């Protein structure tokens, strides 16, 4: 059983004032500072903030997945 | 009880021929013409139209939230 | 009953290293090679791959809808 | 951005003592009195009331969508 | 606390070869034989059977709710 | 393992100007032209179009299931 | 196989004019009159009634779980 | 068809620094200032804000339903 | 209407220390002691207990369906 | 855009009288007869049939994903 | 990209023998011992334990969100 | 408030080439190396990989729950 790969998921919210995709990039980049070997992400929520009638921040909630060392 | 802030949500569909993010921008901009003080948005559906094998319109359904005056 | 329009949906995953919107475009373009008259798409899942701390691939699962001939 | 079409959704519950379809018809007809140019509807819930062992009212919750003027 | 009304829900599948609404009617009618005072129903699933290219049975899963005696 | 029955599902949208049930009938009838032995259907979405304040088209998205030959 | 514990769930709606928590208490108390050994509950829906601009009844739909005798 | 009752739902977020139930009360009270005859509410989301390690605001998203005049 | 078949669903949790499938078997076997003619089951939740770093109990929540006598 | 990988999903129901895992195996094996290069599967529903108080068939609905040729 | 704010979510279950709101308070208070700057919470599940026909423990599953340092 | 028990959930993906149950076992066993006192698990997703027409890896996403020390 010990040879099976195991992964962990951590949920974060990436933000950006440019686009949904850039918000994901930001979140993944920040998560990579402390989590080694992030392998994939899954989007769980899209939202954002509005200021003076314009989108001021795209917020993308994602789960990032990475392999656990044995 | 009367001093608690209360917010209202209105559901719209923003569209764009450029990108998902631009569709959100369009919807928020239009909603801001008649709703004062929109504060945030939540995406509830992503879809679009296809014409001659190409995406002709991104459609993003969002709820926009704004504070109600007391 | 025979004069009612009937549509079919096919589920695909479009990918891109640029953006979520581009991943949809790729999927729709590929699907259009074999499916005539795609009319709309619906996004059912957003995810992607990460490589060396950066998003290397946006993956957008979509259902593409098209009218069936009678 | 201003030339993109924007739609709004309003949620109502149509009712009927005849059928689910008739409940939708009732809701759409009533909504059309105050909302111009309703274009489509989406069913979000089906329920109803029972009286003396018989269905006395079909209730269909729908969102009606219509285009906002520019 | 004892004076609060309490309701119970029981899940059934009504069927009909005529329509979705008739399937609900059938289910409610049968449930009323053993459950007194059914007050409302909530639809949780719509499906059915097909035979020789035609719908032979509409199946509507519903929860019926009724007040419990004190 | 080879003796186990395997089924496939195909997603379609049936339409009708009469009722939800008729929209399902239409979809099933059309699907049966090309798919042998459809056995059951599952409704996944109910929506429709509105024209001049009246429902002009009921749209029922269904998955039709049929047994695969061995 | 016979030594495995088996549990049953029954769905009820508890109500209260005081609070959500009190509505749960009411439902559990009433269910305990006829069901022995209720062990846990799961909330599946929160709603209520409004009268003259005030909440007159909190309604909490719960599933109560209890062990079946062997 | 015109004699069927039709209801409308409006989505709001009530807040309170006391409890979830009080947040619902606040939202319903505020909505009642502009919407006549609110009849029921449905909770769609529970969240809140935290300040210095303590809950500073319970936020309850609800849909309030009321009958439309004919 | 009286000749339509009607089914009822009852929700239980089967458990096993061996496997998910065995937990289903246990639940179905126990339910069959008091419910005649169970026809099918639907899994609604998978969970379990852990003891000293090992799964000590698989818990499978299922709805069992059976035909009601007329 | 043409160099992006595109995947397609097809939904099937695998069955087995042994276990949930074996039902998945059966479905995948059958799908592989006509679909080249299946890469992954996603479970969307677990259910089954009961006969004389015992599980006679585990049914696992899965989507199988495979890469489309360019 | 580095100047965008990034948030992390951690899922906990707060408990209380008093009320749902108190269970949230407990969870937030405990989480704040090890997580700096918790900003918001989102409720994902409500359940609890019952003992001798009375609710002995409200359990509220929440995600707490906090900003990550850069 | 401080005496209430608080639990934390961590999401992992266990894998196995044998069965769904074995994938859960693997995930729980690995998580137990670093998390003391895991008490329960909840399955949130079932999927897997296919190689040459055969399931090569069952992947079970689970949340493991454990009590936090006071």
Coordinates of C-alpha atoms in Angstrom, one line a residue, chain H residues 21-65:
Chain H
X21 CA -31.2 34.2 13.1
X22 CA -30.9 37.9 13.8
X23 CA -29.2 38.4 10.4
X24 CA -32.2 36.9 8.8
X25 CA -34.5 39.1 10.8
X26 CA -32.6 42.2 9.8
X27 CA -32.7 41.3 6.1
X28 CA -36.4 40.6 6.2
X29 CA -37.2 43.8 8.1
X30 CA -35.3 45.9 5.6
X31 CA -36.8 44.2 2.6
X32 CA -40.3 44.8 4.0
X33 CA -39.8 48.5 3.8
X34 CA -40.1 48.4 0.0
X35 CA -41.7 45.0 -0.8
X36 CA -45.3 44.5 0.3
X37 CA -46.5 41.2 1.6
X38 CA -43.4 39.2 1.9
X39 CA -44.6 35.7 2.6
X40 CA -41.6 33.4 3.0
X41 CA -37.7 33.3 2.9
X42 CA -35.2 30.7 1.7
X43 CA -31.6 30.7 3.0
X44 CA -29.1 30.3 0.2
X45 CA -25.7 31.0 1.9
X46 CA -24.3 31.5 5.3
X47 CA -21.0 33.4 5.8
X48 CA -19.6 36.2 7.8
X49 CA -16.7 38.4 8.7
X50 CA -14.0 37.9 11.4
X51 CA -12.2 40.6 13.2
X52 CA -9.3 40.0 15.7
X53 CA -10.2 36.4 16.0
X54 CA -13.9 36.9 16.7
X55 CA -17.0 36.8 14.5
X56 CA -17.8 40.5 13.9
X57 CA -20.7 39.9 11.4
X58 CA -23.0 37.0 10.5
X59 CA -24.1 37.3 6.9
X60 CA -27.1 35.3 5.7
X61 CA -28.1 35.4 2.0
X62 CA -31.8 34.8 1.6
X63 CA -34.4 34.9 -1.1
X64 CA -37.6 36.6 0.1
X65 CA -40.8 35.6 -1.7

